[in-house]
Structure formats: structure tokens, C-alpha cells
Amino acid sequence: MTTIKEYVTIKKEELAKRILKLGRKPVIKIIQVNDDYASNTYIKGKIKDVEEIGALAILEKLPITTSEDELLAIIEKTNLDKEVDGFIVQLPLPKHISEEKVKQAVDPKKDLDGFNVLSKFKSATPNGILTFLDDNNYKFEGKNALVIGRSNIVGKPMAKYLLEKNMTVTVAHSKTPNDELRFFVKNADLIIVAVGKANFVDKTYEFKNNAYIFDVGINRNENNKLVGDCEKDLPVAFQSPVPGGVGLLTRLALLINLVEASEKYGL
Ligand code: NAD
């Protein structure tokens, strides 16, 4: 199996070639209605990725005082804008704006985050993991998957996509007793950990030695270092690193969705 870093480099080169074939630069718009540090950093990364494959990113940064109606009107305008292949509305939104209304207002053909229930695209983090496994010829069918965490952006869509791959899927969450969780971990072939707690899965758990683990968590440890939800070097066949793991696959998934949007639905 290739490392995630190598894989992402190869996939980006493939996407750049598909854009050359398309003969024009796909355009992604990023709508931002906050000024928080994390969002600014993520957006900077997304713009860099988009430019690297030869596409164009337009950032529309709106004041925090933007009303829900004003944002919905901008989304409607972007839905109809023929110059834009796809777009994302960076989360979080200010409290006075309904996230759900915003998600469902995005045209499913342009919804590169895959948040709309009718979206033509899969949600970035789960899709990044799936695409990586698919491209590495992972055999999903009949195996046991365990998804730890049930968020709308990772856990739930991940479980749905793995079911569609004919896996037997268990979803553990904050109300799952720890002894049960240990039982599920011990029997899982594929484990997706999206909890948001450093060292949540550690070496006190038992694993199948041929298990694959994808560590979605992004946490700061006591030394302010970036760490995942899993202790390093668990005794399994594959464990995605943090940093340099699922984060890279998530960034890649957005690029894949952009190129697909421009090939399928663009002008
Ligand atoms: P979240 O933060 O919304 O929720 C955490 C989930 O963990 C909940 O569903 C909860 O039920 C579950 N949980 C909490 N305690 C648990 C316990 N004791 N046992 C089992 N489950 C428990 O979830 P999220 O938005 O998916 O984020 C999870 C982590 O993934 C965060 O660290 C986040 O920063 C990170 N994240 C990373 C990426 C990426 O690209 N790498 C993308 C999204 C989220």
C-alpha cells in the first residue's frame, strides 16, 4: 500500500491532467462568513490545493453581520452563476444563521462538500478515506467496519458509505459502554475513529492484526502538538498518521469533487 502522502501527490497529478484535457480552469467559490483562525487556515490550504492542480479558487468573505437571508441570496446567485463549477460554504457559521438551511440551499450539482441531502457528491472526509481504499483495491465486502463517532460530517456518512460497500457496520458513540467498544474494536477489520480526543484508542485495546485504522481526529496535546485520536504505532496492518493522513485525504476529496463537477455539469 502506498503512503497517504505519496498517494495524494499521484492523485493530484492525475487531476491536473484531467483539467488540461478539459481545456479550461474549473472554478470553485469559497463562501466564508466568519473570521476564525482555524477556518482561515483551512481556506488558505484549500486555495493552495486548488491552484496546484491548475484550477481557480474565488474567496467571497462576508462580514459576520451578514443575515441568513443575505447569505441565502448569495448562495442562490452562486447556484445560477455559470462561471462557478462548484462551491462550499465554510463552517462554522455565525449563530444567527441556520447551518441546515444553508446546506440545503446549495445546488446539489455544485455542492462540493456533499452536505445537501440530494448532493451529487460524497462528503469530503469519508469520501477521501473510501477513495484511498478503493484505489488500493481494498476488499470491503463481508468485512466488519467500526465507526467511532456519529457526527453528521464524518461518522454518519462514513457508516452509510461502508454499508453501501456491503460491510457489516457498527457505529459507536458517546453512549456506547467502553467494554462494548473494546469488543467491537477487537472484532473490526476496518476502524474509523472520529471522536476528537487524543489517545482515545490506545494500546490497551485488542485489535485484529490485519485491521486497518483511519484516525480522523485532530487534537492538540499538552505540548501543543497536533495529534490524532489514536496512540501511535498500534499493532495493526495499517494506521493513518496524524498529521499527514485523513486531513490530506479530505483535502484531496474536495479537489476530486471539483474536477468531477466541471467535467459532468460544467459548461
Ligand atoms: P464531533 O466532534 O461532532 O463529535 C464527536 C463524536 O465522538 C460524537 O459523535 C460522539 O458521540 C463521539 N464520542 C464522544 N465520546 C465518545 C466515547 N467515549 N466513545 C465513543 N464515541 C464517543 O465529531 P467530528 O466533527 O466527526 O470530529 C471528530 C474529530 O475529527 C475532531 O477531532 C475533528 O477535529 C476531526 N475532524 C477531522 C477532519 C479531517 O479532515 N481530518 C475532518 C472532520 C473532523
Tab-separated table of C-alpha atoms and ligand atoms in Angstrom:
chain	number	residue	atom	x	y	z
A	1	MET	CA	0.000	0.000	0.000
A	2	THR	CA	1.292	3.460	-0.893
A	3	THR	CA	1.619	6.016	1.902
A	4	ILE	CA	-1.151	8.606	2.021
A	5	LYS	CA	1.312	11.367	1.166
A	6	GLU	CA	2.557	9.563	-1.967
A	7	TYR	CA	-0.987	8.669	-2.933
A	8	VAL	CA	-2.192	12.281	-2.682
A	9	THR	CA	0.708	13.512	-4.836
A	10	ILE	CA	-0.105	10.964	-7.558
A	11	LYS	CA	-3.834	11.755	-7.462
A	12	LYS	CA	-3.187	15.499	-7.720
A	13	GLU	CA	-1.073	14.907	-10.820
A	14	GLU	CA	-3.944	12.876	-12.298
A	15	LEU	CA	-6.404	15.676	-11.551
A	16	ALA	CA	-4.083	18.257	-13.147
A	17	LYS	CA	-4.035	16.115	-16.322
A	18	ARG	CA	-7.838	15.862	-16.338
A	19	ILE	CA	-8.020	19.655	-16.125
A	20	LEU	CA	-5.647	20.028	-19.081
A	21	LYS	CA	-7.936	17.714	-21.032
A	22	LEU	CA	-10.939	19.806	-20.038
A	23	GLY	CA	-9.262	22.811	-21.634
A	24	ARG	CA	-10.330	25.374	-19.036
A	25	LYS	CA	-9.791	26.101	-15.371
A	26	PRO	CA	-12.546	24.697	-13.124
A	27	VAL	CA	-13.751	27.361	-10.703
A	28	ILE	CA	-14.581	26.810	-7.040
A	29	LYS	CA	-16.061	29.545	-4.908
A	30	ILE	CA	-15.485	29.510	-1.157
A	31	ILE	CA	-18.022	31.497	0.834
A	32	GLN	CA	-16.812	32.431	4.303
A	33	VAL	CA	-18.954	34.109	6.958
A	34	ASN	CA	-16.538	34.018	9.870
A	35	ASP	CA	-13.045	35.154	10.657
A	36	ASP	CA	-11.868	32.377	12.896
A	37	TYR	CA	-8.279	31.261	12.859
A	38	ALA	CA	-8.963	27.598	12.001
A	39	SER	CA	-11.244	28.484	9.058
A	40	ASN	CA	-8.716	30.986	7.688
A	41	THR	CA	-6.017	28.289	7.834
A	42	TYR	CA	-8.227	25.623	6.201
A	43	ILE	CA	-9.276	28.027	3.436
A	44	LYS	CA	-5.665	29.012	2.736
A	45	GLY	CA	-4.850	25.291	2.361
A	46	LYS	CA	-7.833	24.707	0.074
A	47	ILE	CA	-6.893	27.621	-2.203
A	48	LYS	CA	-3.302	26.364	-2.411
A	49	ASP	CA	-4.503	22.831	-3.327
A	50	VAL	CA	-6.891	24.163	-5.980
A	51	GLU	CA	-4.179	26.290	-7.599
A	52	GLU	CA	-1.709	23.398	-7.508
A	53	ILE	CA	-3.896	21.283	-9.814
A	54	GLY	CA	-4.486	24.208	-12.194
A	55	ALA	CA	-7.989	25.214	-11.076
A	56	LEU	CA	-9.189	28.576	-9.798
A	57	ALA	CA	-10.498	29.439	-6.320
A	58	ILE	CA	-12.531	32.552	-5.575
A	59	LEU	CA	-12.930	33.520	-1.941
A	60	GLU	CA	-16.034	35.523	-1.037
A	61	LYS	CA	-15.508	36.647	2.535
A	62	LEU	CA	-18.631	38.156	4.079
A	63	PRO	CA	-18.945	40.149	7.289
A	64	ILE	CA	-20.071	38.260	10.400
A	65	THR	CA	-23.119	40.528	10.496
A	66	THR	CA	-24.411	39.028	7.193
A	67	SER	CA	-28.021	37.934	7.768
A	68	GLU	CA	-29.362	34.491	6.921
A	69	ASP	CA	-31.451	35.940	4.080
A	70	GLU	CA	-28.452	37.774	2.636
A	71	LEU	CA	-26.375	34.572	2.708
A	72	LEU	CA	-29.191	32.528	1.147
A	73	ALA	CA	-29.465	35.142	-1.637
A	74	ILE	CA	-25.717	34.884	-2.313
A	75	ILE	CA	-25.996	31.088	-2.421
A	76	GLU	CA	-28.880	31.343	-4.896
A	77	LYS	CA	-26.831	33.714	-7.071
A	78	THR	CA	-23.872	31.294	-6.961
A	79	ASN	CA	-26.162	28.354	-7.828
A	80	LEU	CA	-27.057	30.199	-11.027
A	81	ASP	CA	-23.575	31.551	-11.788
A	82	LYS	CA	-22.346	29.722	-14.909
A	83	GLU	CA	-18.765	30.795	-14.192
A	84	VAL	CA	-18.710	28.711	-10.972
A	85	ASP	CA	-18.413	24.930	-11.257
A	86	GLY	CA	-18.939	24.284	-7.577
A	87	PHE	CA	-18.787	25.936	-4.185
A	88	ILE	CA	-18.571	25.430	-0.464
A	89	VAL	CA	-19.795	27.460	2.473
A	90	GLN	CA	-17.087	27.265	5.125
A	91	LEU	CA	-18.356	26.155	8.532
A	92	PRO	CA	-18.889	27.206	11.268
A	93	LEU	CA	-21.470	29.876	10.520
A	94	PRO	CA	-22.434	32.658	12.931
A	95	LYS	CA	-25.114	31.533	15.416
A	96	HIS	CA	-27.866	33.622	13.812
A	97	ILE	CA	-27.618	31.576	10.560
A	98	SER	CA	-29.152	28.093	10.278
A	99	GLU	CA	-26.471	25.653	9.075
A	100	GLU	CA	-29.143	23.239	7.894
A	101	LYS	CA	-30.949	25.841	5.762
A	102	VAL	CA	-27.651	26.868	4.190
A	103	LYS	CA	-26.655	23.269	3.417
A	104	GLN	CA	-29.964	22.517	1.753
A	105	ALA	CA	-29.861	25.771	-0.283
A	106	VAL	CA	-26.750	24.747	-2.222
A	107	ASP	CA	-27.476	23.304	-5.693
A	108	PRO	CA	-26.788	19.527	-5.411
A	109	LYS	CA	-24.760	19.709	-8.653
A	110	LYS	CA	-22.475	22.359	-7.165
A	111	ASP	CA	-22.362	21.064	-3.584
A	112	LEU	CA	-18.692	20.079	-3.427
A	113	ASP	CA	-18.858	19.417	0.345
A	114	GLY	CA	-21.633	16.889	-0.170
A	115	PHE	CA	-23.680	18.363	2.688
A	116	ASN	CA	-27.003	18.686	0.837
A	117	VAL	CA	-29.141	15.533	1.194
A	118	LEU	CA	-29.531	15.460	-2.601
A	119	SER	CA	-25.883	16.270	-3.311
A	120	LYS	CA	-24.272	14.650	-6.324
A	121	PHE	CA	-21.073	14.431	-4.271
A	122	LYS	CA	-19.926	12.481	-1.248
A	123	SER	CA	-18.882	14.217	1.959
A	124	ALA	CA	-15.137	15.014	1.829
A	125	THR	CA	-13.635	13.161	4.824
A	126	PRO	CA	-15.485	9.848	4.397
A	127	ASN	CA	-15.058	10.021	0.626
A	128	GLY	CA	-11.323	10.699	0.970
A	129	ILE	CA	-10.961	7.521	3.035
A	130	LEU	CA	-13.146	5.476	0.653
A	131	THR	CA	-11.325	6.640	-2.466
A	132	PHE	CA	-7.961	5.805	-0.898
A	133	LEU	CA	-9.142	2.302	-0.004
A	134	ASP	CA	-10.774	1.790	-3.411
A	135	ASP	CA	-7.618	2.858	-5.225
A	136	ASN	CA	-5.621	0.437	-3.066
A	137	ASN	CA	-8.018	-2.393	-4.047
A	138	TYR	CA	-9.300	-2.862	-0.509
A	139	LYS	CA	-11.908	-5.654	-0.370
A	140	PHE	CA	-14.799	-4.239	1.650
A	141	GLU	CA	-17.476	-6.855	1.133
A	142	GLY	CA	-18.424	-9.004	4.128
A	143	LYS	CA	-15.857	-7.452	6.469
A	144	ASN	CA	-16.607	-5.780	9.816
A	145	ALA	CA	-16.369	-1.992	9.957
A	146	LEU	CA	-16.459	0.008	13.160
A	147	VAL	CA	-17.104	3.743	13.019
A	148	ILE	CA	-16.418	5.512	16.322
A	149	GLY	CA	-18.280	8.846	16.381
A	150	ARG	CA	-21.630	9.745	14.806
A	151	SER	CA	-21.208	13.315	13.580
A	152	ASN	CA	-23.123	14.468	10.514
A	153	ILE	CA	-19.924	15.271	8.621
A	154	VAL	CA	-17.892	12.121	9.376
A	155	GLY	CA	-19.415	9.262	11.396
A	156	LYS	CA	-22.901	9.050	9.884
A	157	PRO	CA	-21.971	9.439	6.192
A	158	MET	CA	-18.968	7.131	6.703
A	159	ALA	CA	-21.234	4.396	8.106
A	160	LYS	CA	-23.663	4.840	5.198
A	161	TYR	CA	-20.941	4.609	2.534
A	162	LEU	CA	-19.417	1.498	4.161
A	163	LEU	CA	-22.845	-0.150	4.255
A	164	GLU	CA	-23.156	0.592	0.543
A	165	LYS	CA	-19.844	-1.294	0.178
A	166	ASN	CA	-21.523	-4.340	1.757
A	167	MET	CA	-19.598	-4.183	5.020
A	168	THR	CA	-21.192	-5.090	8.367
A	169	VAL	CA	-21.138	-1.716	10.078
A	170	THR	CA	-21.201	-0.830	13.772
A	171	VAL	CA	-21.424	2.796	14.880
A	172	ALA	CA	-20.130	3.506	18.394
A	173	HIS	CA	-20.734	6.841	20.112
A	174	SER	CA	-20.599	8.652	23.437
A	175	LYS	CA	-23.250	6.371	24.961
A	176	THR	CA	-21.525	3.127	23.924
A	177	PRO	CA	-20.188	1.433	27.096
A	178	ASN	CA	-16.399	1.147	26.939
A	179	ASP	CA	-16.343	-2.638	27.459
A	180	GLU	CA	-18.668	-2.977	24.444
A	181	LEU	CA	-16.449	-0.643	22.430
A	182	ARG	CA	-13.446	-2.835	23.236
A	183	PHE	CA	-15.366	-5.860	21.971
A	184	PHE	CA	-16.219	-4.079	18.707
A	185	VAL	CA	-12.621	-2.895	18.228
A	186	LYS	CA	-11.313	-6.435	18.770
A	187	ASN	CA	-13.587	-7.777	16.012
A	188	ALA	CA	-13.241	-4.987	13.456
A	189	ASP	CA	-11.394	-5.228	10.140
A	190	LEU	CA	-11.724	-1.518	9.389
A	191	ILE	CA	-11.919	1.109	12.144
A	192	ILE	CA	-12.689	4.790	11.582
A	193	VAL	CA	-12.055	6.890	14.685
A	194	ALA	CA	-13.694	10.337	14.715
A	195	VAL	CA	-14.099	11.304	18.350
A	196	GLY	CA	-11.873	14.322	18.947
A	197	LYS	CA	-9.968	13.028	21.997
A	198	ALA	CA	-6.207	12.485	21.977
A	199	ASN	CA	-5.162	8.866	22.653
A	200	PHE	CA	-8.790	7.749	22.759
A	201	VAL	CA	-7.862	4.398	21.176
A	202	ASP	CA	-4.635	3.198	22.731
A	203	LYS	CA	-2.585	0.026	23.136
A	204	THR	CA	-4.817	-1.230	25.976
A	205	TYR	CA	-7.333	-2.184	23.251
A	206	GLU	CA	-7.035	-5.502	21.417
A	207	PHE	CA	-7.043	-5.477	17.611
A	208	LYS	CA	-7.122	-7.875	14.712
A	209	ASN	CA	-3.532	-7.792	13.489
A	210	ASN	CA	-4.746	-7.305	9.898
A	211	ALA	CA	-7.040	-4.393	10.848
A	212	TYR	CA	-6.910	-1.007	9.113
A	213	ILE	CA	-7.397	2.138	11.198
A	214	PHE	CA	-8.191	5.608	9.893
A	215	ASP	CA	-7.624	8.249	12.525
A	216	VAL	CA	-9.804	11.262	11.734
A	217	GLY	CA	-9.187	13.146	14.989
A	218	ILE	CA	-7.307	16.417	15.123
A	219	ASN	CA	-6.310	17.387	18.650
A	220	ARG	CA	-3.608	19.414	20.379
A	221	ASN	CA	-1.713	17.537	23.072
A	222	GLU	CA	-0.235	19.080	26.246
A	223	ASN	CA	2.808	20.274	24.229
A	224	ASN	CA	0.511	21.941	21.681
A	225	LYS	CA	1.475	19.301	19.110
A	226	LEU	CA	-1.077	18.065	16.564
A	227	VAL	CA	-2.197	14.518	17.413
A	228	GLY	CA	-5.000	12.207	16.340
A	229	ASP	CA	-7.468	10.142	18.379
A	230	CYS	CA	-5.223	7.055	18.355
A	231	GLU	CA	-1.980	6.234	20.077
A	232	LYS	CA	0.840	5.918	17.548
A	233	ASP	CA	2.016	2.529	16.246
A	234	LEU	CA	-0.968	0.391	17.193
A	235	PRO	CA	-0.416	-3.322	16.405
A	236	VAL	CA	-2.445	-3.349	13.166
A	237	ALA	CA	-1.750	-3.729	9.433
A	238	PHE	CA	-2.365	-0.058	8.609
A	239	GLN	CA	-2.830	3.092	10.694
A	240	SER	CA	-3.197	6.525	9.101
A	241	PRO	CA	-0.820	9.069	10.654
A	242	VAL	CA	-1.767	12.444	12.151
A	243	PRO	CA	-0.770	14.849	10.706
A	244	GLY	CA	-0.373	13.709	7.087
A	245	GLY	CA	-3.254	11.224	6.994
A	246	VAL	CA	-7.020	11.723	6.810
A	247	GLY	CA	-6.548	15.514	6.638
A	248	LEU	CA	-4.715	15.127	3.304
A	249	LEU	CA	-7.371	12.723	2.006
A	250	THR	CA	-10.110	15.196	2.978
A	251	ARG	CA	-8.371	17.993	1.079
A	252	LEU	CA	-7.949	15.701	-1.915
A	253	ALA	CA	-11.630	14.705	-1.902
A	254	LEU	CA	-12.677	18.332	-2.429
A	255	LEU	CA	-10.408	18.554	-5.490
A	256	ILE	CA	-11.834	15.317	-6.891
A	257	ASN	CA	-15.363	16.706	-6.444
A	258	LEU	CA	-14.386	19.971	-8.161
A	259	VAL	CA	-12.907	18.247	-11.200
A	260	GLU	CA	-15.894	15.905	-11.394
A	261	ALA	CA	-18.318	18.838	-11.157
A	262	SER	CA	-16.583	20.639	-14.011
A	263	GLU	CA	-16.443	17.505	-16.187
A	264	LYS	CA	-20.043	16.428	-15.575
A	265	TYR	CA	-22.023	19.607	-15.040
A	266	GLY	CA	-19.775	22.465	-16.155
A	267	LEU	CA	-20.181	24.458	-19.359
B	1	NAD	P1	-17.826	15.703	16.731
B	1	NAD	O1	-16.718	16.460	17.363
B	1	NAD	O2	-19.020	16.439	16.228
B	1	NAD	O3	-18.383	14.592	17.721
B	1	NAD	C1	-17.583	13.645	18.377
B	1	NAD	C2	-18.196	12.277	18.257
B	1	NAD	O4	-17.486	11.415	19.137
B	1	NAD	C3	-19.670	12.223	18.693
B	1	NAD	O5	-20.443	11.625	17.661
B	1	NAD	C4	-19.676	11.360	19.947
B	1	NAD	O6	-20.810	10.511	20.035
B	1	NAD	C5	-18.385	10.575	19.805
B	1	NAD	N1	-17.851	10.221	21.122
B	1	NAD	C6	-17.544	11.054	22.133
B	1	NAD	N2	-17.112	10.355	23.200
B	1	NAD	C7	-17.139	9.042	22.839
B	1	NAD	C8	-16.847	7.837	23.522
B	1	NAD	N3	-16.414	7.850	24.776
B	1	NAD	N4	-16.990	6.669	22.844
B	1	NAD	C9	-17.425	6.642	21.564
B	1	NAD	N5	-17.724	7.777	20.872
B	1	NAD	C10	-17.599	8.953	21.514
B	1	NAD	O7	-17.232	14.766	15.555
B	1	NAD	P2	-16.478	15.191	14.204
B	1	NAD	O8	-16.950	16.518	13.734
B	1	NAD	O9	-16.593	13.999	13.335
B	1	NAD	O10	-14.974	15.384	14.694
B	1	NAD	C11	-14.242	14.348	15.332
B	1	NAD	C12	-12.765	14.654	15.227
B	1	NAD	O11	-12.376	14.607	13.869
B	1	NAD	C13	-12.376	16.049	15.719
B	1	NAD	O12	-11.084	15.956	16.299
B	1	NAD	C14	-12.291	16.864	14.435
B	1	NAD	O13	-11.409	17.951	14.566
B	1	NAD	C15	-11.752	15.834	13.478
B	1	NAD	N6	-12.049	16.050	12.067
B	1	NAD	C16	-11.015	15.901	11.200
B	1	NAD	C17	-11.215	16.031	9.843
B	1	NAD	C18	-10.056	15.827	8.909
B	1	NAD	O14	-10.102	16.257	7.786
B	1	NAD	N7	-9.008	15.140	9.348
B	1	NAD	C19	-12.483	16.314	9.339
B	1	NAD	C20	-13.553	16.435	10.261
B	1	NAD	C21	-13.310	16.279	11.618
